[in-house]
Amino acid sequence: RETKFICVTFMWSMAHSCSGVIIVLCNKELKAIIKRPTHALSLMRSTRSVSDMRHINASTVTVMPKNT
């Protein structure tokens, strides 16, 4: 009985982990955040809304350094 519980728990965990990986692999925005986290942070700090960020092509955006 305990063996069945452990196996079912493991399979449940694996299924939910795999679904998260599939979501990341199929979502352009999440892939961009993972590949370039500093670029994603600068986009989040900007005044643009989330809906505006969907239309930004990450390869054409330049990030301006802060004035110190």
mmCIF file as Biopython writes it, N, C-alpha, C and O atoms, coordinates in Angstrom:
data_model
#
loop_
_atom_site.group_PDB
_atom_site.id
_atom_site.type_symbol
_atom_site.label_atom_id
_atom_site.label_alt_id
_atom_site.label_comp_id
_atom_site.label_asym_id
_atom_site.label_entity_id
_atom_site.label_seq_id
_atom_site.pdbx_PDB_ins_code
_atom_site.Cartn_x
_atom_site.Cartn_y
_atom_site.Cartn_z
_atom_site.occupancy
_atom_site.B_iso_or_equiv
_atom_site.auth_seq_id
_atom_site.auth_asym_id
_atom_site.pdbx_PDB_model_num
ATOM 1   N N  . ARG A ? 1  ? 0.817  -1.201 0.000   1.0 0.0 1  A 1 
ATOM 2   C CA . ARG A ? 1  ? 0.000  0.000  0.000   1.0 0.0 1  A 1 
ATOM 3   C C  . ARG A ? 1  ? 0.865  1.272  0.000   1.0 0.0 1  A 1 
ATOM 4   O O  . ARG A ? 1  ? 0.584  2.220  -0.733  1.0 0.0 1  A 1 
ATOM 5   N N  . GLU A ? 2  ? 1.906  1.280  0.819   1.0 0.0 2  A 1 
ATOM 6   C CA . GLU A ? 2  ? 2.798  2.451  0.844   1.0 0.0 2  A 1 
ATOM 7   C C  . GLU A ? 2  ? 3.547  2.588  -0.476  1.0 0.0 2  A 1 
ATOM 8   O O  . GLU A ? 2  ? 3.819  3.701  -0.927  1.0 0.0 2  A 1 
ATOM 9   N N  . THR A ? 3  ? 3.879  1.463  -1.091  1.0 0.0 3  A 1 
ATOM 10  C CA . THR A ? 3  ? 4.578  1.502  -2.371  1.0 0.0 3  A 1 
ATOM 11  C C  . THR A ? 3  ? 3.711  2.151  -3.442  1.0 0.0 3  A 1 
ATOM 12  O O  . THR A ? 3  ? 4.197  2.947  -4.245  1.0 0.0 3  A 1 
ATOM 13  N N  . LYS A ? 4  ? 2.435  1.811  -3.451  1.0 0.0 4  A 1 
ATOM 14  C CA . LYS A ? 4  ? 1.523  2.410  -4.424  1.0 0.0 4  A 1 
ATOM 15  C C  . LYS A ? 4  ? 1.422  3.915  -4.190  1.0 0.0 4  A 1 
ATOM 16  O O  . LYS A ? 4  ? 1.439  4.692  -5.145  1.0 0.0 4  A 1 
ATOM 17  N N  . PHE A ? 5  ? 1.317  4.330  -2.932  1.0 0.0 5  A 1 
ATOM 18  C CA . PHE A ? 5  ? 1.236  5.751  -2.597  1.0 0.0 5  A 1 
ATOM 19  C C  . PHE A ? 5  ? 2.480  6.494  -3.082  1.0 0.0 5  A 1 
ATOM 20  O O  . PHE A ? 5  ? 2.370  7.571  -3.667  1.0 0.0 5  A 1 
ATOM 21  N N  . ILE A ? 6  ? 3.656  5.927  -2.844  1.0 0.0 6  A 1 
ATOM 22  C CA . ILE A ? 6  ? 4.907  6.572  -3.254  1.0 0.0 6  A 1 
ATOM 23  C C  . ILE A ? 6  ? 4.988  6.671  -4.775  1.0 0.0 6  A 1 
ATOM 24  O O  . ILE A ? 6  ? 5.394  7.701  -5.313  1.0 0.0 6  A 1 
ATOM 25  N N  . CYS A ? 7  ? 4.601  5.598  -5.466  1.0 0.0 7  A 1 
ATOM 26  C CA . CYS A ? 7  ? 4.648  5.612  -6.934  1.0 0.0 7  A 1 
ATOM 27  C C  . CYS A ? 7  ? 3.669  6.629  -7.521  1.0 0.0 7  A 1 
ATOM 28  O O  . CYS A ? 7  ? 4.011  7.365  -8.447  1.0 0.0 7  A 1 
ATOM 29  N N  . VAL A ? 8  ? 2.464  6.665  -6.984  1.0 0.0 8  A 1 
ATOM 30  C CA . VAL A ? 8  ? 1.461  7.609  -7.489  1.0 0.0 8  A 1 
ATOM 31  C C  . VAL A ? 8  ? 1.905  9.047  -7.198  1.0 0.0 8  A 1 
ATOM 32  O O  . VAL A ? 8  ? 1.743  9.927  -8.043  1.0 0.0 8  A 1 
ATOM 33  N N  . THR A ? 9  ? 2.453  9.282  -6.027  1.0 0.0 9  A 1 
ATOM 34  C CA . THR A ? 9  ? 2.935  10.624 -5.673  1.0 0.0 9  A 1 
ATOM 35  C C  . THR A ? 9  ? 4.067  11.044 -6.604  1.0 0.0 9  A 1 
ATOM 36  O O  . THR A ? 9  ? 4.096  12.182 -7.072  1.0 0.0 9  A 1 
ATOM 37  N N  . PHE A ? 10 ? 4.999  10.132 -6.875  1.0 0.0 10 A 1 
ATOM 38  C CA . PHE A ? 10 ? 6.108  10.432 -7.774  1.0 0.0 10 A 1 
ATOM 39  C C  . PHE A ? 10 ? 5.611  10.736 -9.182  1.0 0.0 10 A 1 
ATOM 40  O O  . PHE A ? 10 ? 6.057  11.700 -9.804  1.0 0.0 10 A 1 
ATOM 41  N N  . MET A ? 11 ? 4.693  9.923  -9.685  1.0 0.0 11 A 1 
ATOM 42  C CA . MET A ? 11 ? 4.159  10.143 -11.034 1.0 0.0 11 A 1 
ATOM 43  C C  . MET A ? 11 ? 3.396  11.469 -11.116 1.0 0.0 11 A 1 
ATOM 44  O O  . MET A ? 11 ? 3.497  12.174 -12.120 1.0 0.0 11 A 1 
ATOM 45  N N  . TRP A ? 12 ? 2.642  11.812 -10.086 1.0 0.0 12 A 1 
ATOM 46  C CA . TRP A ? 12 ? 1.906  13.074 -10.039 1.0 0.0 12 A 1 
ATOM 47  C C  . TRP A ? 12 ? 2.898  14.244 -10.092 1.0 0.0 12 A 1 
ATOM 48  O O  . TRP A ? 12 ? 2.698  15.213 -10.824 1.0 0.0 12 A 1 
ATOM 49  N N  . SER A ? 13 ? 3.959  14.132 -9.306  1.0 0.0 13 A 1 
ATOM 50  C CA . SER A ? 13 ? 4.971  15.197 -9.295  1.0 0.0 13 A 1 
ATOM 51  C C  . SER A ? 13 ? 5.657  15.330 -10.649 1.0 0.0 13 A 1 
ATOM 52  O O  . SER A ? 13 ? 5.885  16.441 -11.127 1.0 0.0 13 A 1 
ATOM 53  N N  . MET A ? 14 ? 5.982  14.213 -11.257 1.0 0.0 14 A 1 
ATOM 54  C CA . MET A ? 14 ? 6.639  14.240 -12.569 1.0 0.0 14 A 1 
ATOM 55  C C  . MET A ? 14 ? 5.725  14.840 -13.637 1.0 0.0 14 A 1 
ATOM 56  O O  . MET A ? 14 ? 6.180  15.602 -14.491 1.0 0.0 14 A 1 
ATOM 57  N N  . ALA A ? 15 ? 4.442  14.497 -13.588 1.0 0.0 15 A 1 
ATOM 58  C CA . ALA A ? 15 ? 3.504  15.032 -14.583 1.0 0.0 15 A 1 
ATOM 59  C C  . ALA A ? 15 ? 3.395  16.549 -14.464 1.0 0.0 15 A 1 
ATOM 60  O O  . ALA A ? 15 ? 3.386  17.253 -15.474 1.0 0.0 15 A 1 
ATOM 61  N N  . HIS A ? 16 ? 3.313  17.047 -13.253 1.0 0.0 16 A 1 
ATOM 62  C CA . HIS A ? 16 ? 3.193  18.494 -13.078 1.0 0.0 16 A 1 
ATOM 63  C C  . HIS A ? 16 ? 4.505  19.211 -13.383 1.0 0.0 16 A 1 
ATOM 64  O O  . HIS A ? 16 ? 4.488  20.340 -13.873 1.0 0.0 16 A 1 
ATOM 65  N N  . SER A ? 17 ? 5.627  18.580 -13.105 1.0 0.0 17 A 1 
ATOM 66  C CA . SER A ? 17 ? 6.916  19.178 -13.465 1.0 0.0 17 A 1 
ATOM 67  C C  . SER A ? 17 ? 7.069  19.251 -14.975 1.0 0.0 17 A 1 
ATOM 68  O O  . SER A ? 17 ? 7.508  20.270 -15.509 1.0 0.0 17 A 1 
ATOM 69  N N  . CYS A ? 18 ? 6.713  18.189 -15.659 1.0 0.0 18 A 1 
ATOM 70  C CA . CYS A ? 18 ? 6.814  18.168 -17.124 1.0 0.0 18 A 1 
ATOM 71  C C  . CYS A ? 18 ? 5.884  19.192 -17.756 1.0 0.0 18 A 1 
ATOM 72  O O  . CYS A ? 18 ? 6.234  19.806 -18.764 1.0 0.0 18 A 1 
ATOM 73  N N  . SER A ? 19 ? 4.720  19.382 -17.186 1.0 0.0 19 A 1 
ATOM 74  C CA . SER A ? 19 ? 3.810  20.380 -17.760 1.0 0.0 19 A 1 
ATOM 75  C C  . SER A ? 19 ? 4.397  21.782 -17.626 1.0 0.0 19 A 1 
ATOM 76  O O  . SER A ? 19 ? 4.223  22.613 -18.517 1.0 0.0 19 A 1 
ATOM 77  N N  . GLY A ? 20 ? 5.085  22.051 -16.530 1.0 0.0 20 A 1 
ATOM 78  C CA . GLY A ? 20 ? 5.744  23.349 -16.375 1.0 0.0 20 A 1 
ATOM 79  C C  . GLY A ? 20 ? 6.852  23.554 -17.394 1.0 0.0 20 A 1 
ATOM 80  O O  . GLY A ? 20 ? 7.006  24.647 -17.939 1.0 0.0 20 A 1 
ATOM 81  N N  . VAL A ? 21 ? 7.617  22.514 -17.652 1.0 0.0 21 A 1 
ATOM 82  C CA . VAL A ? 21 ? 8.689  22.597 -18.646 1.0 0.0 21 A 1 
ATOM 83  C C  . VAL A ? 21 ? 8.106  22.835 -20.036 1.0 0.0 21 A 1 
ATOM 84  O O  . VAL A ? 21 ? 8.646  23.627 -20.809 1.0 0.0 21 A 1 
ATOM 85  N N  . ILE A ? 22 ? 7.016  22.160 -20.353 1.0 0.0 22 A 1 
ATOM 86  C CA . ILE A ? 22 ? 6.376  22.333 -21.662 1.0 0.0 22 A 1 
ATOM 87  C C  . ILE A ? 22 ? 5.864  23.762 -21.818 1.0 0.0 22 A 1 
ATOM 88  O O  . ILE A ? 22 ? 5.992  24.353 -22.891 1.0 0.0 22 A 1 
ATOM 89  N N  . ILE A ? 23 ? 5.290  24.317 -20.766 1.0 0.0 23 A 1 
ATOM 90  C CA . ILE A ? 23 ? 4.799  25.695 -20.831 1.0 0.0 23 A 1 
ATOM 91  C C  . ILE A ? 23 ? 5.952  26.653 -21.104 1.0 0.0 23 A 1 
ATOM 92  O O  . ILE A ? 23 ? 5.821  27.556 -21.930 1.0 0.0 23 A 1 
ATOM 93  N N  . VAL A ? 24 ? 7.075  26.469 -20.426 1.0 0.0 24 A 1 
ATOM 94  C CA . VAL A ? 24 ? 8.223  27.354 -20.626 1.0 0.0 24 A 1 
ATOM 95  C C  . VAL A ? 24 ? 8.767  27.203 -22.042 1.0 0.0 24 A 1 
ATOM 96  O O  . VAL A ? 24 ? 9.111  28.201 -22.675 1.0 0.0 24 A 1 
ATOM 97  N N  . LEU A ? 25 ? 8.851  25.979 -22.548 1.0 0.0 25 A 1 
ATOM 98  C CA . LEU A ? 25 ? 9.402  25.757 -23.885 1.0 0.0 25 A 1 
ATOM 99  C C  . LEU A ? 25 ? 8.514  26.321 -24.985 1.0 0.0 25 A 1 
ATOM 100 O O  . LEU A ? 25 ? 9.015  26.710 -26.040 1.0 0.0 25 A 1 
ATOM 101 N N  . CYS A ? 26 ? 7.200  26.372 -24.757 1.0 0.0 26 A 1 
ATOM 102 C CA . CYS A ? 26 ? 6.277  26.818 -25.792 1.0 0.0 26 A 1 
ATOM 103 C C  . CYS A ? 26 ? 5.899  28.289 -25.679 1.0 0.0 26 A 1 
ATOM 104 O O  . CYS A ? 26 ? 5.212  28.805 -26.561 1.0 0.0 26 A 1 
ATOM 105 N N  . ASN A ? 27 ? 6.322  28.976 -24.634 1.0 0.0 27 A 1 
ATOM 106 C CA . ASN A ? 27 ? 5.940  30.362 -24.406 1.0 0.0 27 A 1 
ATOM 107 C C  . ASN A ? 27 ? 7.130  31.277 -24.718 1.0 0.0 27 A 1 
ATOM 108 O O  . ASN A ? 27 ? 8.160  31.210 -24.048 1.0 0.0 27 A 1 
ATOM 109 N N  . LYS A ? 28 ? 6.986  32.125 -25.730 1.0 0.0 28 A 1 
ATOM 110 C CA . LYS A ? 28 ? 8.081  32.998 -26.166 1.0 0.0 28 A 1 
ATOM 111 C C  . LYS A ? 28 ? 8.532  33.941 -25.056 1.0 0.0 28 A 1 
ATOM 112 O O  . LYS A ? 28 ? 9.730  34.141 -24.852 1.0 0.0 28 A 1 
ATOM 113 N N  . GLU A ? 29 ? 7.572  34.519 -24.342 1.0 0.0 29 A 1 
ATOM 114 C CA . GLU A ? 29 ? 7.919  35.498 -23.313 1.0 0.0 29 A 1 
ATOM 115 C C  . GLU A ? 29 ? 8.702  34.849 -22.174 1.0 0.0 29 A 1 
ATOM 116 O O  . GLU A ? 29 ? 9.682  35.418 -21.693 1.0 0.0 29 A 1 
ATOM 117 N N  . LEU A ? 30 ? 8.282  33.678 -21.744 1.0 0.0 30 A 1 
ATOM 118 C CA . LEU A ? 30 ? 8.999  33.004 -20.663 1.0 0.0 30 A 1 
ATOM 119 C C  . LEU A ? 30 ? 10.388 32.570 -21.104 1.0 0.0 30 A 1 
ATOM 120 O O  . LEU A ? 30 ? 11.337 32.643 -20.324 1.0 0.0 30 A 1 
ATOM 121 N N  . LYS A ? 31 ? 10.517 32.119 -22.346 1.0 0.0 31 A 1 
ATOM 122 C CA . LYS A ? 31 ? 11.843 31.749 -22.854 1.0 0.0 31 A 1 
ATOM 123 C C  . LYS A ? 31 ? 12.761 32.962 -22.881 1.0 0.0 31 A 1 
ATOM 124 O O  . LYS A ? 31 ? 13.941 32.856 -22.548 1.0 0.0 31 A 1 
ATOM 125 N N  . ALA A ? 32 ? 12.231 34.110 -23.274 1.0 0.0 32 A 1 
ATOM 126 C CA . ALA A ? 32 ? 13.043 35.326 -23.319 1.0 0.0 32 A 1 
ATOM 127 C C  . ALA A ? 32 ? 13.498 35.732 -21.927 1.0 0.0 32 A 1 
ATOM 128 O O  . ALA A ? 32 ? 14.625 36.192 -21.749 1.0 0.0 32 A 1 
ATOM 129 N N  . ILE A ? 33 ? 12.633 35.564 -20.946 1.0 0.0 33 A 1 
ATOM 130 C CA . ILE A ? 33 ? 12.992 35.905 -19.560 1.0 0.0 33 A 1 
ATOM 131 C C  . ILE A ? 33 ? 14.093 34.985 -19.060 1.0 0.0 33 A 1 
ATOM 132 O O  . ILE A ? 33 ? 15.007 35.434 -18.369 1.0 0.0 33 A 1 
ATOM 133 N N  . ILE A ? 34 ? 14.019 33.719 -19.398 1.0 0.0 34 A 1 
ATOM 134 C CA . ILE A ? 34 ? 15.025 32.773 -18.940 1.0 0.0 34 A 1 
ATOM 135 C C  . ILE A ? 34 ? 16.359 33.004 -19.641 1.0 0.0 34 A 1 
ATOM 136 O O  . ILE A ? 34 ? 17.416 32.914 -19.016 1.0 0.0 34 A 1 
ATOM 137 N N  . LYS A ? 35 ? 16.313 33.300 -20.934 1.0 0.0 35 A 1 
ATOM 138 C CA . LYS A ? 35 ? 17.550 33.503 -21.690 1.0 0.0 35 A 1 
ATOM 139 C C  . LYS A ? 35 ? 18.236 34.811 -21.327 1.0 0.0 35 A 1 
ATOM 140 O O  . LYS A ? 35 ? 19.463 34.862 -21.235 1.0 0.0 35 A 1 
ATOM 141 N N  . ARG A ? 36 ? 17.450 35.878 -21.117 1.0 0.0 36 A 1 
ATOM 142 C CA . ARG A ? 36 ? 18.027 37.196 -20.835 1.0 0.0 36 A 1 
ATOM 143 C C  . ARG A ? 36 ? 17.314 37.826 -19.637 1.0 0.0 36 A 1 
ATOM 144 O O  . ARG A ? 36 ? 16.489 38.722 -19.817 1.0 0.0 36 A 1 
ATOM 145 N N  . PRO A ? 37 ? 17.620 37.369 -18.415 1.0 0.0 37 A 1 
ATOM 146 C CA . PRO A ? 37 ? 16.895 37.879 -17.242 1.0 0.0 37 A 1 
ATOM 147 C C  . PRO A ? 37 ? 17.107 39.372 -16.983 1.0 0.0 37 A 1 
ATOM 148 O O  . PRO A ? 37 ? 16.189 40.047 -16.517 1.0 0.0 37 A 1 
ATOM 149 N N  . THR A ? 38 ? 18.294 39.898 -17.275 1.0 0.0 38 A 1 
ATOM 150 C CA . THR A ? 38 ? 18.518 41.326 -17.027 1.0 0.0 38 A 1 
ATOM 151 C C  . THR A ? 38 ? 17.699 42.179 -17.985 1.0 0.0 38 A 1 
ATOM 152 O O  . THR A ? 38 ? 17.213 43.248 -17.614 1.0 0.0 38 A 1 
ATOM 153 N N  . HIS A ? 39 ? 17.548 41.703 -19.218 1.0 0.0 39 A 1 
ATOM 154 C CA . HIS A ? 39 ? 16.731 42.420 -20.195 1.0 0.0 39 A 1 
ATOM 155 C C  . HIS A ? 39 ? 15.265 42.400 -19.761 1.0 0.0 39 A 1 
ATOM 156 O O  . HIS A ? 39 ? 14.563 43.405 -19.879 1.0 0.0 39 A 1 
ATOM 157 N N  . ALA A ? 40 ? 14.815 41.266 -19.266 1.0 0.0 40 A 1 
ATOM 158 C CA . ALA A ? 40 ? 13.427 41.154 -18.819 1.0 0.0 40 A 1 
ATOM 159 C C  . ALA A ? 40 ? 13.170 42.068 -17.620 1.0 0.0 40 A 1 
ATOM 160 O O  . ALA A ? 40 ? 12.102 42.672 -17.518 1.0 0.0 40 A 1 
ATOM 161 N N  . LEU A ? 41 ? 14.135 42.170 -16.720 1.0 0.0 41 A 1 
ATOM 162 C CA . LEU A ? 41 ? 13.963 43.060 -15.570 1.0 0.0 41 A 1 
ATOM 163 C C  . LEU A ? 41 ? 13.861 44.514 -16.006 1.0 0.0 41 A 1 
ATOM 164 O O  . LEU A ? 41 ? 13.064 45.275 -15.455 1.0 0.0 41 A 1 
ATOM 165 N N  . SER A ? 42 ? 14.659 44.901 -16.986 1.0 0.0 42 A 1 
ATOM 166 C CA . SER A ? 42 ? 14.589 46.285 -17.454 1.0 0.0 42 A 1 
ATOM 167 C C  . SER A ? 42 ? 13.239 46.561 -18.122 1.0 0.0 42 A 1 
ATOM 168 O O  . SER A ? 42 ? 12.711 47.668 -18.018 1.0 0.0 42 A 1 
ATOM 169 N N  . LEU A ? 43 ? 12.681 45.557 -18.805 1.0 0.0 43 A 1 
ATOM 170 C CA . LEU A ? 43 ? 11.354 45.738 -19.399 1.0 0.0 43 A 1 
ATOM 171 C C  . LEU A ? 43 ? 10.285 45.862 -18.314 1.0 0.0 43 A 1 
ATOM 172 O O  . LEU A ? 43 ? 9.344  46.644 -18.449 1.0 0.0 43 A 1 
ATOM 173 N N  . MET A ? 44 ? 10.434 45.097 -17.251 1.0 0.0 44 A 1 
ATOM 174 C CA . MET A ? 44 ? 9.446  45.167 -16.169 1.0 0.0 44 A 1 
ATOM 175 C C  . MET A ? 44 ? 9.507  46.496 -15.440 1.0 0.0 44 A 1 
ATOM 176 O O  . MET A ? 44 ? 8.492  46.980 -14.940 1.0 0.0 44 A 1 
ATOM 177 N N  . ARG A ? 45 ? 10.707 47.094 -15.377 1.0 0.0 45 A 1 
ATOM 178 C CA . ARG A ? 45 ? 10.847 48.384 -14.685 1.0 0.0 45 A 1 
ATOM 179 C C  . ARG A ? 45 ? 10.357 49.554 -15.530 1.0 0.0 45 A 1 
ATOM 180 O O  . ARG A ? 45 ? 10.119 50.642 -15.006 1.0 0.0 45 A 1 
ATOM 181 N N  . SER A ? 46 ? 10.207 49.337 -16.818 1.0 0.0 46 A 1 
ATOM 182 C CA . SER A ? 46 ? 9.779  50.419 -17.691 1.0 0.0 46 A 1 
ATOM 183 C C  . SER A ? 46 ? 8.308  50.752 -17.418 1.0 0.0 46 A 1 
ATOM 184 O O  . SER A ? 46 ? 7.624  50.041 -16.682 1.0 0.0 46 A 1 
ATOM 185 N N  . THR A ? 47 ? 7.850  51.816 -18.010 1.0 0.0 47 A 1 
ATOM 186 C CA . THR A ? 47 ? 6.480  52.256 -17.774 1.0 0.0 47 A 1 
ATOM 187 C C  . THR A ? 47 ? 5.471  51.551 -18.658 1.0 0.0 47 A 1 
ATOM 188 O O  . THR A ? 47 ? 4.273  51.811 -18.554 1.0 0.0 47 A 1 
ATOM 189 N N  . ARG A ? 48 ? 5.931  50.668 -19.521 1.0 0.0 48 A 1 
ATOM 190 C CA . ARG A ? 48 ? 5.027  49.960 -20.413 1.0 0.0 48 A 1 
ATOM 191 C C  . ARG A ? 48 ? 4.209  48.937 -19.644 1.0 0.0 48 A 1 
ATOM 192 O O  . ARG A ? 48 ? 4.660  48.378 -18.644 1.0 0.0 48 A 1 
ATOM 193 N N  . SER A ? 49 ? 3.014  48.705 -20.125 1.0 0.0 49 A 1 
ATOM 194 C CA . SER A ? 49 ? 2.171  47.683 -19.502 1.0 0.0 49 A 1 
ATOM 195 C C  . SER A ? 49 ? 2.545  46.316 -20.050 1.0 0.0 49 A 1 
ATOM 196 O O  . SER A ? 49 ? 3.277  46.211 -21.035 1.0 0.0 49 A 1 
ATOM 197 N N  . VAL A ? 50 ? 2.046  45.285 -19.416 1.0 0.0 50 A 1 
ATOM 198 C CA . VAL A ? 50 ? 2.350  43.921 -19.834 1.0 0.0 50 A 1 
ATOM 199 C C  . VAL A ? 50 ? 1.837  43.665 -21.240 1.0 0.0 50 A 1 
ATOM 200 O O  . VAL A ? 50 ? 2.497  42.977 -22.020 1.0 0.0 50 A 1 
ATOM 201 N N  . SER A ? 51 ? 0.680  44.199 -21.576 1.0 0.0 51 A 1 
ATOM 202 C CA . SER A ? 51 ? 0.143  43.977 -22.917 1.0 0.0 51 A 1 
ATOM 203 C C  . SER A ? 51 ? 1.015  44.637 -23.981 1.0 0.0 51 A 1 
ATOM 204 O O  . SER A ? 51 ? 1.087  44.141 -25.106 1.0 0.0 51 A 1 
ATOM 205 N N  . ASP A ? 52 ? 1.682  45.751 -23.649 1.0 0.0 52 A 1 
ATOM 206 C CA . ASP A ? 52 ? 2.588  46.388 -24.599 1.0 0.0 52 A 1 
ATOM 207 C C  . ASP A ? 52 ? 3.844  45.556 -24.809 1.0 0.0 52 A 1 
ATOM 208 O O  . ASP A ? 52 ? 4.416  45.575 -25.899 1.0 0.0 52 A 1 
ATOM 209 N N  . MET A ? 53 ? 4.287  44.824 -23.785 1.0 0.0 53 A 1 
ATOM 210 C CA . MET A ? 53 ? 5.509  44.042 -23.879 1.0 0.0 53 A 1 
ATOM 211 C C  . MET A ? 53 ? 5.377  42.852 -24.819 1.0 0.0 53 A 1 
ATOM 212 O O  . MET A ? 53 ? 6.386  42.351 -25.317 1.0 0.0 53 A 1 
ATOM 213 N N  . ARG A ? 54 ? 4.176  42.397 -25.068 1.0 0.0 54 A 1 
ATOM 214 C CA . ARG A ? 54 ? 3.986  41.251 -25.963 1.0 0.0 54 A 1 
ATOM 215 C C  . ARG A ? 54 ? 4.433  41.559 -27.377 1.0 0.0 54 A 1 
ATOM 216 O O  . ARG A ? 54 ? 4.813  40.654 -28.120 1.0 0.0 54 A 1 
ATOM 217 N N  . HIS A ? 55 ? 4.393  42.815 -27.752 1.0 0.0 55 A 1 
ATOM 218 C CA . HIS A ? 55 ? 4.692  43.198 -29.126 1.0 0.0 55 A 1 
ATOM 219 C C  . HIS A ? 55 ? 6.145  43.628 -29.314 1.0 0.0 55 A 1 
ATOM 220 O O  . HIS A ? 55 ? 6.538  44.028 -30.411 1.0 0.0 55 A 1 
ATOM 221 N N  . ILE A ? 56 ? 6.938  43.549 -28.259 1.0 0.0 56 A 1 
ATOM 222 C CA . ILE A ? 56 ? 8.338  43.960 -28.341 1.0 0.0 56 A 1 
ATOM 223 C C  . ILE A ? 56 ? 9.169  42.789 -28.829 1.0 0.0 56 A 1 
ATOM 224 O O  . ILE A ? 56 ? 9.080  41.682 -28.298 1.0 0.0 56 A 1 
ATOM 225 N N  . ASN A ? 57 ? 9.968  43.042 -29.833 1.0 0.0 57 A 1 
ATOM 226 C CA . ASN A ? 57 ? 10.896 42.036 -30.325 1.0 0.0 57 A 1 
ATOM 227 C C  . ASN A ? 57 ? 12.186 42.202 -29.540 1.0 0.0 57 A 1 
ATOM 228 O O  . ASN A ? 57 ? 12.833 43.245 -29.630 1.0 0.0 57 A 1 
ATOM 229 N N  . ALA A ? 58 ? 12.568 41.193 -28.776 1.0 0.0 58 A 1 
ATOM 230 C CA . ALA A ? 58 ? 13.718 41.298 -27.883 1.0 0.0 58 A 1 
ATOM 231 C C  . ALA A ? 58 ? 15.020 41.578 -28.627 1.0 0.0 58 A 1 
ATOM 232 O O  . ALA A ? 58 ? 15.933 42.170 -28.051 1.0 0.0 58 A 1 
ATOM 233 N N  . SER A ? 59 ? 15.128 41.176 -29.866 1.0 0.0 59 A 1 
ATOM 234 C CA . SER A ? 59 ? 16.377 41.385 -30.605 1.0 0.0 59 A 1 
ATOM 235 C C  . SER A ? 59 ? 16.534 42.822 -31.085 1.0 0.0 59 A 1 
ATOM 236 O O  . SER A ? 59 ? 17.643 43.227 -31.431 1.0 0.0 59 A 1 
ATOM 237 N N  . THR A ? 60 ? 15.464 43.601 -31.117 1.0 0.0 60 A 1 
ATOM 238 C CA . THR A ? 60 ? 15.570 44.970 -31.620 1.0 0.0 60 A 1 
ATOM 239 C C  . THR A ? 60 ? 15.553 46.015 -30.511 1.0 0.0 60 A 1 
ATOM 240 O O  . THR A ? 60 ? 15.733 47.201 -30.788 1.0 0.0 60 A 1 
ATOM 241 N N  . VAL A ? 61 ? 15.343 45.610 -29.282 1.0 0.0 61 A 1 
ATOM 242 C CA . VAL A ? 61 ? 15.270 46.568 -28.176 1.0 0.0 61 A 1 
ATOM 243 C C  . VAL A ? 61 ? 16.659 46.797 -27.613 1.0 0.0 61 A 1 
ATOM 244 O O  . VAL A ? 61 ? 17.403 45.846 -27.372 1.0 0.0 61 A 1 
ATOM 245 N N  . THR A ? 62 ? 17.011 48.068 -27.400 1.0 0.0 62 A 1 
ATOM 246 C CA . THR A ? 62 ? 18.266 48.383 -26.734 1.0 0.0 62 A 1 
ATOM 247 C C  . THR A ? 62 ? 17.933 48.968 -25.378 1.0 0.0 62 A 1 
ATOM 248 O O  . THR A ? 62 ? 17.001 49.759 -25.233 1.0 0.0 62 A 1 
ATOM 249 N N  . VAL A ? 63 ? 18.711 48.566 -24.390 1.0 0.0 63 A 1 
ATOM 250 C CA . VAL A ? 63 ? 18.490 49.036 -23.022 1.0 0.0 63 A 1 
ATOM 251 C C  . VAL A ? 63 ? 19.473 50.154 -22.756 1.0 0.0 63 A 1 
ATOM 252 O O  . VAL A ? 63 ? 20.681 49.980 -22.913 1.0 0.0 63 A 1 
ATOM 253 N N  . MET A ? 64 ? 18.960 51.296 -22.357 1.0 0.0 64 A 1 
ATOM 254 C CA . MET A ? 64 ? 19.797 52.442 -22.067 1.0 0.0 64 A 1 
ATOM 255 C C  . MET A ? 64 ? 20.310 52.348 -20.633 1.0 0.0 64 A 1 
ATOM 256 O O  . MET A ? 64 ? 19.534 52.019 -19.736 1.0 0.0 64 A 1 
ATOM 257 N N  . PRO A ? 65 ? 21.586 52.624 -20.388 1.0 0.0 65 A 1 
ATOM 258 C CA . PRO A ? 65 ? 22.100 52.577 -19.023 1.0 0.0 65 A 1 
ATOM 259 C C  . PRO A ? 65 ? 21.538 53.735 -18.194 1.0 0.0 65 A 1 
ATOM 260 O O  . PRO A ? 65 ? 21.178 54.789 -18.719 1.0 0.0 65 A 1 
ATOM 261 N N  . LYS A ? 66 ? 21.480 53.500 -16.896 1.0 0.0 66 A 1 
ATOM 262 C CA . LYS A ? 66 ? 20.984 54.546 -16.003 1.0 0.0 66 A 1 
ATOM 263 C C  . LYS A ? 66 ? 22.014 55.659 -15.888 1.0 0.0 66 A 1 
ATOM 264 O O  . LYS A ? 66 ? 23.219 55.407 -15.907 1.0 0.0 66 A 1 
ATOM 265 N N  . ASN A ? 67 ? 21.537 56.875 -15.771 1.0 0.0 67 A 1 
ATOM 266 C CA . ASN A ? 67 ? 22.431 58.019 -15.532 1.0 0.0 67 A 1 
ATOM 267 C C  . ASN A ? 67 ? 22.813 58.037 -14.074 1.0 0.0 67 A 1 
ATOM 268 O O  . ASN A ? 67 ? 21.943 58.011 -13.203 1.0 0.0 67 A 1 
ATOM 269 N N  . THR A ? 68 ? 24.103 58.082 -13.793 1.0 0.0 68 A 1 
ATOM 270 C CA . THR A ? 68 ? 24.535 58.099 -12.394 1.0 0.0 68 A 1 
ATOM 271 C C  . THR A ? 68 ? 25.124 59.410 -12.009 1.0 0.0 68 A 1 
ATOM 272 O O  . THR A ? 68 ? 25.536 59.588 -10.863 1.0 0.0 68 A 1 
#
